[in-house]
Amino acid sequence: MHKGQITIKDIAKELGISPSTVSKALKGHHDISSSTKQAVKELAERWNYKPDQVALSLKSGLSKTIGVIVPEIVHYFFSTVIGGLKM
């Protein structure tokens, strides 16, 4: 088992295929054989692979993150606003 964040490169190395093939297999691309797709998806599931959200946001240009600037957090109003922003 791999320690830390599992990457497409880790899956590719284990299966002896290229990282681009792993990426295409995870997306269900028609150029990849069904046996390769199945092997990639099984290993990704077994290793609990999750796509890196930072990398995805860099690629798409959309982070779905907001920033909040608060002058003083000790005031009741600002702490209430911040508490309401948690998801």
Short mmCIF file of N, CA, C and O in Angstrom, two decimals:
data_model
loop_
_atom_site.label_atom_id
_atom_site.label_comp_id
_atom_site.label_asym_id
_atom_site.label_seq_id
_atom_site.Cartn_x
_atom_site.Cartn_y
_atom_site.Cartn_z
N MET A 1 0.85 -1.20 0.00
CA MET A 1 0.00 0.00 0.00
C MET A 1 0.88 1.24 0.00
O MET A 1 1.90 1.30 0.65
N HIS A 2 0.46 2.22 -0.68
CA HIS A 2 1.17 3.49 -0.81
C HIS A 2 0.81 4.40 0.36
O HIS A 2 -0.32 4.46 0.78
N LYS A 3 1.80 5.12 0.88
CA LYS A 3 1.54 6.05 1.98
C LYS A 3 1.35 7.45 1.42
O LYS A 3 1.99 7.85 0.47
N GLY A 4 0.45 8.22 2.02
CA GLY A 4 0.22 9.59 1.58
C GLY A 4 -0.81 9.67 0.48
O GLY A 4 -1.56 8.73 0.22
N GLN A 5 -0.84 10.82 -0.18
CA GLN A 5 -1.79 11.08 -1.27
C GLN A 5 -1.45 10.22 -2.48
O GLN A 5 -0.33 10.25 -2.97
N ILE A 6 -2.41 9.47 -2.95
CA ILE A 6 -2.23 8.64 -4.14
C ILE A 6 -2.39 9.52 -5.37
O ILE A 6 -3.31 10.33 -5.45
N THR A 7 -1.50 9.37 -6.33
CA THR A 7 -1.57 10.16 -7.55
C THR A 7 -1.78 9.25 -8.76
O THR A 7 -1.62 8.03 -8.67
N ILE A 8 -2.11 9.86 -9.87
CA ILE A 8 -2.24 9.13 -11.13
C ILE A 8 -0.92 8.45 -11.48
O ILE A 8 -0.90 7.34 -11.99
N LYS A 9 0.18 9.11 -11.17
CA LYS A 9 1.50 8.54 -11.46
C LYS A 9 1.74 7.26 -10.67
O LYS A 9 2.36 6.32 -11.18
N ASP A 10 1.26 7.21 -9.41
CA ASP A 10 1.42 6.00 -8.60
C ASP A 10 0.65 4.83 -9.21
O ASP A 10 1.15 3.70 -9.29
N ILE A 11 -0.57 5.10 -9.64
CA ILE A 11 -1.39 4.06 -10.26
C ILE A 11 -0.75 3.60 -11.56
O ILE A 11 -0.68 2.40 -11.84
N ALA A 12 -0.26 4.55 -12.37
CA ALA A 12 0.39 4.21 -13.63
C ALA A 12 1.62 3.35 -13.42
O ALA A 12 1.82 2.35 -14.13
N LYS A 13 2.42 3.70 -12.43
CA LYS A 13 3.64 2.93 -12.15
C LYS A 13 3.29 1.50 -11.73
O LYS A 13 3.92 0.55 -12.18
N GLU A 14 2.30 1.36 -10.89
CA GLU A 14 1.89 0.04 -10.41
C GLU A 14 1.38 -0.84 -11.54
O GLU A 14 1.66 -2.04 -11.58
N LEU A 15 0.65 -0.26 -12.47
CA LEU A 15 0.06 -1.03 -13.57
C LEU A 15 0.95 -1.10 -14.81
O LEU A 15 0.64 -1.81 -15.76
N GLY A 16 2.04 -0.31 -14.82
CA GLY A 16 2.96 -0.32 -15.95
C GLY A 16 2.39 0.36 -17.19
O GLY A 16 2.66 -0.06 -18.32
N ILE A 17 1.60 1.40 -16.96
CA ILE A 17 1.03 2.17 -18.07
C ILE A 17 1.35 3.65 -17.85
O ILE A 17 1.87 4.03 -16.81
N SER A 18 1.01 4.47 -18.82
CA SER A 18 1.33 5.89 -18.70
C SER A 18 0.28 6.62 -17.85
O SER A 18 -0.87 6.19 -17.78
N PRO A 19 0.69 7.73 -17.21
CA PRO A 19 -0.26 8.52 -16.44
C PRO A 19 -1.44 9.04 -17.28
O PRO A 19 -2.56 9.11 -16.78
N SER A 20 -1.19 9.35 -18.55
CA SER A 20 -2.29 9.82 -19.40
C SER A 20 -3.30 8.71 -19.64
O SER A 20 -4.51 8.97 -19.73
N THR A 21 -2.84 7.46 -19.73
CA THR A 21 -3.75 6.33 -19.88
C THR A 21 -4.61 6.17 -18.64
O THR A 21 -5.81 5.91 -18.73
N VAL A 22 -4.00 6.35 -17.47
CA VAL A 22 -4.74 6.27 -16.21
C VAL A 22 -5.80 7.36 -16.17
O VAL A 22 -6.97 7.11 -15.83
N SER A 23 -5.42 8.56 -16.52
CA SER A 23 -6.35 9.68 -16.52
C SER A 23 -7.54 9.41 -17.45
O SER A 23 -8.70 9.61 -17.07
N LYS A 24 -7.23 8.95 -18.65
CA LYS A 24 -8.29 8.65 -19.62
C LYS A 24 -9.17 7.50 -19.13
O LYS A 24 -10.39 7.53 -19.32
N ALA A 25 -8.57 6.51 -18.52
CA ALA A 25 -9.34 5.37 -18.01
C ALA A 25 -10.29 5.80 -16.90
O ALA A 25 -11.44 5.36 -16.85
N LEU A 26 -9.84 6.67 -16.03
CA LEU A 26 -10.68 7.15 -14.94
C LEU A 26 -11.84 7.99 -15.46
O LEU A 26 -12.91 8.04 -14.84
N LYS A 27 -11.64 8.63 -16.61
CA LYS A 27 -12.70 9.46 -17.20
C LYS A 27 -13.57 8.66 -18.16
O LYS A 27 -14.53 9.20 -18.71
N GLY A 28 -13.23 7.37 -18.38
CA GLY A 28 -14.03 6.52 -19.25
C GLY A 28 -13.86 6.80 -20.73
O GLY A 28 -14.78 6.60 -21.52
N HIS A 29 -12.69 7.26 -21.12
CA HIS A 29 -12.41 7.62 -22.52
C HIS A 29 -12.56 6.39 -23.42
O HIS A 29 -12.17 5.29 -23.07
N HIS A 30 -13.10 6.60 -24.61
CA HIS A 30 -13.38 5.50 -25.53
C HIS A 30 -12.12 4.86 -26.14
O HIS A 30 -12.18 3.75 -26.66
N ASP A 31 -10.99 5.54 -26.11
CA ASP A 31 -9.74 4.99 -26.66
C ASP A 31 -9.10 3.93 -25.77
O ASP A 31 -8.21 3.21 -26.22
N ILE A 32 -9.53 3.83 -24.53
CA ILE A 32 -8.92 2.91 -23.56
C ILE A 32 -9.75 1.62 -23.51
O ILE A 32 -10.98 1.67 -23.44
N SER A 33 -9.07 0.48 -23.53
CA SER A 33 -9.78 -0.80 -23.50
C SER A 33 -10.53 -0.98 -22.19
O SER A 33 -10.15 -0.43 -21.15
N SER A 34 -11.58 -1.77 -22.25
CA SER A 34 -12.40 -1.98 -21.05
C SER A 34 -11.61 -2.70 -19.95
O SER A 34 -11.81 -2.45 -18.77
N SER A 35 -10.69 -3.58 -20.33
CA SER A 35 -9.89 -4.29 -19.32
C SER A 35 -8.95 -3.32 -18.60
O SER A 35 -8.76 -3.42 -17.38
N THR A 36 -8.38 -2.37 -19.33
CA THR A 36 -7.51 -1.36 -18.71
C THR A 36 -8.32 -0.45 -17.81
O THR A 36 -7.90 -0.14 -16.70
N LYS A 37 -9.48 -0.02 -18.29
CA LYS A 37 -10.35 0.83 -17.46
C LYS A 37 -10.69 0.13 -16.16
O LYS A 37 -10.64 0.74 -15.09
N GLN A 38 -11.04 -1.14 -16.26
CA GLN A 38 -11.42 -1.90 -15.07
C GLN A 38 -10.24 -2.03 -14.10
O GLN A 38 -10.40 -1.84 -12.90
N ALA A 39 -9.05 -2.34 -14.63
CA ALA A 39 -7.86 -2.49 -13.77
C ALA A 39 -7.54 -1.17 -13.07
O ALA A 39 -7.23 -1.16 -11.87
N VAL A 40 -7.61 -0.06 -13.80
CA VAL A 40 -7.32 1.25 -13.23
C VAL A 40 -8.34 1.59 -12.15
O VAL A 40 -7.98 2.02 -11.04
N LYS A 41 -9.61 1.41 -12.46
CA LYS A 41 -10.66 1.76 -11.50
C LYS A 41 -10.60 0.89 -10.25
O LYS A 41 -10.81 1.37 -9.14
N GLU A 42 -10.29 -0.39 -10.41
CA GLU A 42 -10.16 -1.28 -9.25
C GLU A 42 -9.00 -0.85 -8.34
O GLU A 42 -9.15 -0.80 -7.12
N LEU A 43 -7.86 -0.55 -8.95
CA LEU A 43 -6.70 -0.13 -8.15
C LEU A 43 -6.96 1.22 -7.50
O LEU A 43 -6.63 1.43 -6.33
N ALA A 44 -7.56 2.13 -8.23
CA ALA A 44 -7.88 3.46 -7.68
C ALA A 44 -8.83 3.32 -6.49
O ALA A 44 -8.65 4.00 -5.47
N GLU A 45 -9.79 2.44 -6.60
CA GLU A 45 -10.73 2.22 -5.50
C GLU A 45 -10.04 1.56 -4.31
O GLU A 45 -10.25 1.95 -3.16
N ARG A 46 -9.22 0.56 -4.59
CA ARG A 46 -8.51 -0.15 -3.52
C ARG A 46 -7.56 0.79 -2.76
O ARG A 46 -7.42 0.70 -1.55
N TRP A 47 -6.90 1.67 -3.49
CA TRP A 47 -5.96 2.61 -2.88
C TRP A 47 -6.64 3.90 -2.41
O TRP A 47 -5.98 4.80 -1.93
N ASN A 48 -7.96 3.98 -2.59
CA ASN A 48 -8.73 5.15 -2.16
C ASN A 48 -8.24 6.43 -2.84
O ASN A 48 -8.04 7.46 -2.20
N TYR A 49 -8.05 6.35 -4.16
CA TYR A 49 -7.59 7.50 -4.94
C TYR A 49 -8.66 8.58 -4.97
O TYR A 49 -9.84 8.30 -5.21
N LYS A 50 -8.26 9.79 -4.72
CA LYS A 50 -9.13 10.96 -4.83
C LYS A 50 -8.39 12.01 -5.65
O LYS A 50 -7.22 12.30 -5.39
N PRO A 51 -9.03 12.60 -6.66
CA PRO A 51 -8.37 13.63 -7.46
C PRO A 51 -7.95 14.81 -6.58
O PRO A 51 -8.65 15.17 -5.63
N ASP A 52 -6.81 15.39 -6.89
CA ASP A 52 -6.29 16.53 -6.16
C ASP A 52 -7.10 17.77 -6.52
O ASP A 52 -7.09 18.22 -7.67
N GLN A 53 -7.81 18.33 -5.55
CA GLN A 53 -8.68 19.47 -5.80
C GLN A 53 -7.91 20.71 -6.25
O GLN A 53 -8.40 21.49 -7.05
N VAL A 54 -6.71 20.90 -5.72
CA VAL A 54 -5.91 22.06 -6.12
C VAL A 54 -5.50 21.93 -7.59
O VAL A 54 -5.61 22.88 -8.36
N ALA A 55 -5.08 20.74 -7.99
CA ALA A 55 -4.70 20.53 -9.39
C ALA A 55 -5.90 20.72 -10.32
O ALA A 55 -5.78 21.33 -11.39
N LEU A 56 -7.05 20.22 -9.91
CA LEU A 56 -8.26 20.39 -10.73
C LEU A 56 -8.64 21.86 -10.85
O LEU A 56 -9.06 22.31 -11.92
N SER A 57 -8.48 22.61 -9.76
CA SER A 57 -8.83 24.03 -9.82
C SER A 57 -7.85 24.81 -10.69
O SER A 57 -8.23 25.76 -11.37
N LEU A 58 -6.58 24.41 -10.70
CA LEU A 58 -5.60 25.06 -11.57
C LEU A 58 -5.93 24.80 -13.04
O LEU A 58 -5.82 25.69 -13.88
N LYS A 59 -6.34 23.57 -13.33
CA LYS A 59 -6.68 23.22 -14.71
C LYS A 59 -7.93 23.95 -15.19
O LYS A 59 -7.97 24.46 -16.30
N SER A 60 -8.95 24.00 -14.34
CA SER A 60 -10.22 24.59 -14.75
C SER A 60 -10.25 26.11 -14.59
O SER A 60 -11.09 26.78 -15.18
N GLY A 61 -9.35 26.64 -13.75
CA GLY A 61 -9.34 28.07 -13.49
C GLY A 61 -10.43 28.50 -12.52
O GLY A 61 -10.73 29.68 -12.39
N LEU A 62 -11.04 27.52 -11.83
CA LEU A 62 -12.12 27.79 -10.90
C LEU A 62 -11.87 27.02 -9.61
O LEU A 62 -11.85 25.79 -9.63
N SER A 63 -11.65 27.74 -8.51
CA SER A 63 -11.31 27.05 -7.26
C SER A 63 -12.50 26.80 -6.35
O SER A 63 -12.42 26.00 -5.43
N LYS A 64 -13.60 27.49 -6.55
CA LYS A 64 -14.78 27.38 -5.69
C LYS A 64 -14.44 27.70 -4.24
O LYS A 64 -14.95 27.11 -3.30
N THR A 65 -13.50 28.63 -4.06
CA THR A 65 -13.06 29.06 -2.74
C THR A 65 -13.23 30.56 -2.65
O THR A 65 -12.96 31.28 -3.61
N ILE A 66 -13.69 31.03 -1.50
CA ILE A 66 -13.81 32.47 -1.31
C ILE A 66 -12.90 32.88 -0.16
O ILE A 66 -12.58 32.09 0.72
N GLY A 67 -12.49 34.12 -0.19
CA GLY A 67 -11.67 34.67 0.88
C GLY A 67 -12.47 35.74 1.61
O GLY A 67 -13.25 36.46 1.01
N VAL A 68 -12.27 35.82 2.90
CA VAL A 68 -12.97 36.81 3.71
C VAL A 68 -11.93 37.59 4.51
O VAL A 68 -11.10 36.99 5.19
N ILE A 69 -12.00 38.91 4.42
CA ILE A 69 -11.12 39.76 5.20
C ILE A 69 -11.97 40.37 6.32
O ILE A 69 -12.97 41.04 6.06
N VAL A 70 -11.54 40.11 7.54
CA VAL A 70 -12.28 40.58 8.71
C VAL A 70 -11.36 41.47 9.53
O VAL A 70 -10.25 41.07 9.88
N PRO A 71 -11.83 42.69 9.88
CA PRO A 71 -10.96 43.60 10.63
C PRO A 71 -10.62 43.09 12.03
O PRO A 71 -9.48 43.16 12.44
N GLU A 72 -11.60 42.59 12.75
CA GLU A 72 -11.36 42.05 14.10
C GLU A 72 -12.30 40.88 14.34
O GLU A 72 -13.51 41.02 14.24
N ILE A 73 -11.74 39.75 14.67
CA ILE A 73 -12.55 38.56 14.86
C ILE A 73 -13.20 38.51 16.25
O ILE A 73 -14.10 37.74 16.48
N VAL A 74 -12.74 39.36 17.17
CA VAL A 74 -13.27 39.32 18.53
C VAL A 74 -14.67 39.93 18.64
O VAL A 74 -15.38 39.66 19.60
N HIS A 75 -15.09 40.71 17.66
CA HIS A 75 -16.43 41.29 17.69
C HIS A 75 -17.47 40.21 17.38
O HIS A 75 -17.27 39.38 16.50
N TYR A 76 -18.58 40.28 18.08
CA TYR A 76 -19.64 39.30 17.92
C TYR A 76 -20.14 39.23 16.47
O TYR A 76 -20.34 38.15 15.93
N PHE A 77 -20.32 40.37 15.83
CA PHE A 77 -20.84 40.41 14.47
C PHE A 77 -19.95 39.62 13.50
O PHE A 77 -20.42 38.77 12.75
N PHE A 78 -18.64 39.90 13.53
CA PHE A 78 -17.73 39.25 12.59
C PHE A 78 -17.60 37.76 12.86
O PHE A 78 -17.54 36.95 11.94
N SER A 79 -17.56 37.38 14.12
CA SER A 79 -17.46 35.95 14.43
C SER A 79 -18.73 35.22 14.01
O SER A 79 -18.68 34.06 13.58
N THR A 80 -19.88 35.88 14.09
CA THR A 80 -21.14 35.28 13.64
C THR A 80 -21.14 35.12 12.12
O THR A 80 -21.58 34.09 11.61
N VAL A 81 -20.66 36.13 11.42
CA VAL A 81 -20.59 36.05 9.96
C VAL A 81 -19.68 34.89 9.54
O VAL A 81 -20.03 34.10 8.65
N ILE A 82 -18.53 34.77 10.14
CA ILE A 82 -17.59 33.70 9.80
C ILE A 82 -18.21 32.35 10.13
O ILE A 82 -18.09 31.39 9.36
N GLY A 83 -18.89 32.26 11.27
CA GLY A 83 -19.57 31.01 11.62
C GLY A 83 -20.62 30.62 10.61
O GLY A 83 -20.83 29.43 10.32
N GLY A 84 -21.28 31.59 10.01
CA GLY A 84 -22.29 31.31 8.99
C GLY A 84 -21.71 30.88 7.66
O GLY A 84 -22.39 30.29 6.84
N LEU A 85 -20.43 31.16 7.42
CA LEU A 85 -19.79 30.80 6.16
C LEU A 85 -19.32 29.35 6.11
O LEU A 85 -19.07 28.83 5.04
N LYS A 86 -19.17 28.71 7.25
CA LYS A 86 -18.67 27.33 7.27
C LYS A 86 -19.64 26.41 6.53
O LYS A 86 -20.85 26.56 6.61
N MET A 87 -19.06 25.46 5.83
CA MET A 87 -19.92 24.53 5.08
C MET A 87 -19.65 23.13 5.49
O MET A 87 -18.76 22.65 5.87
#
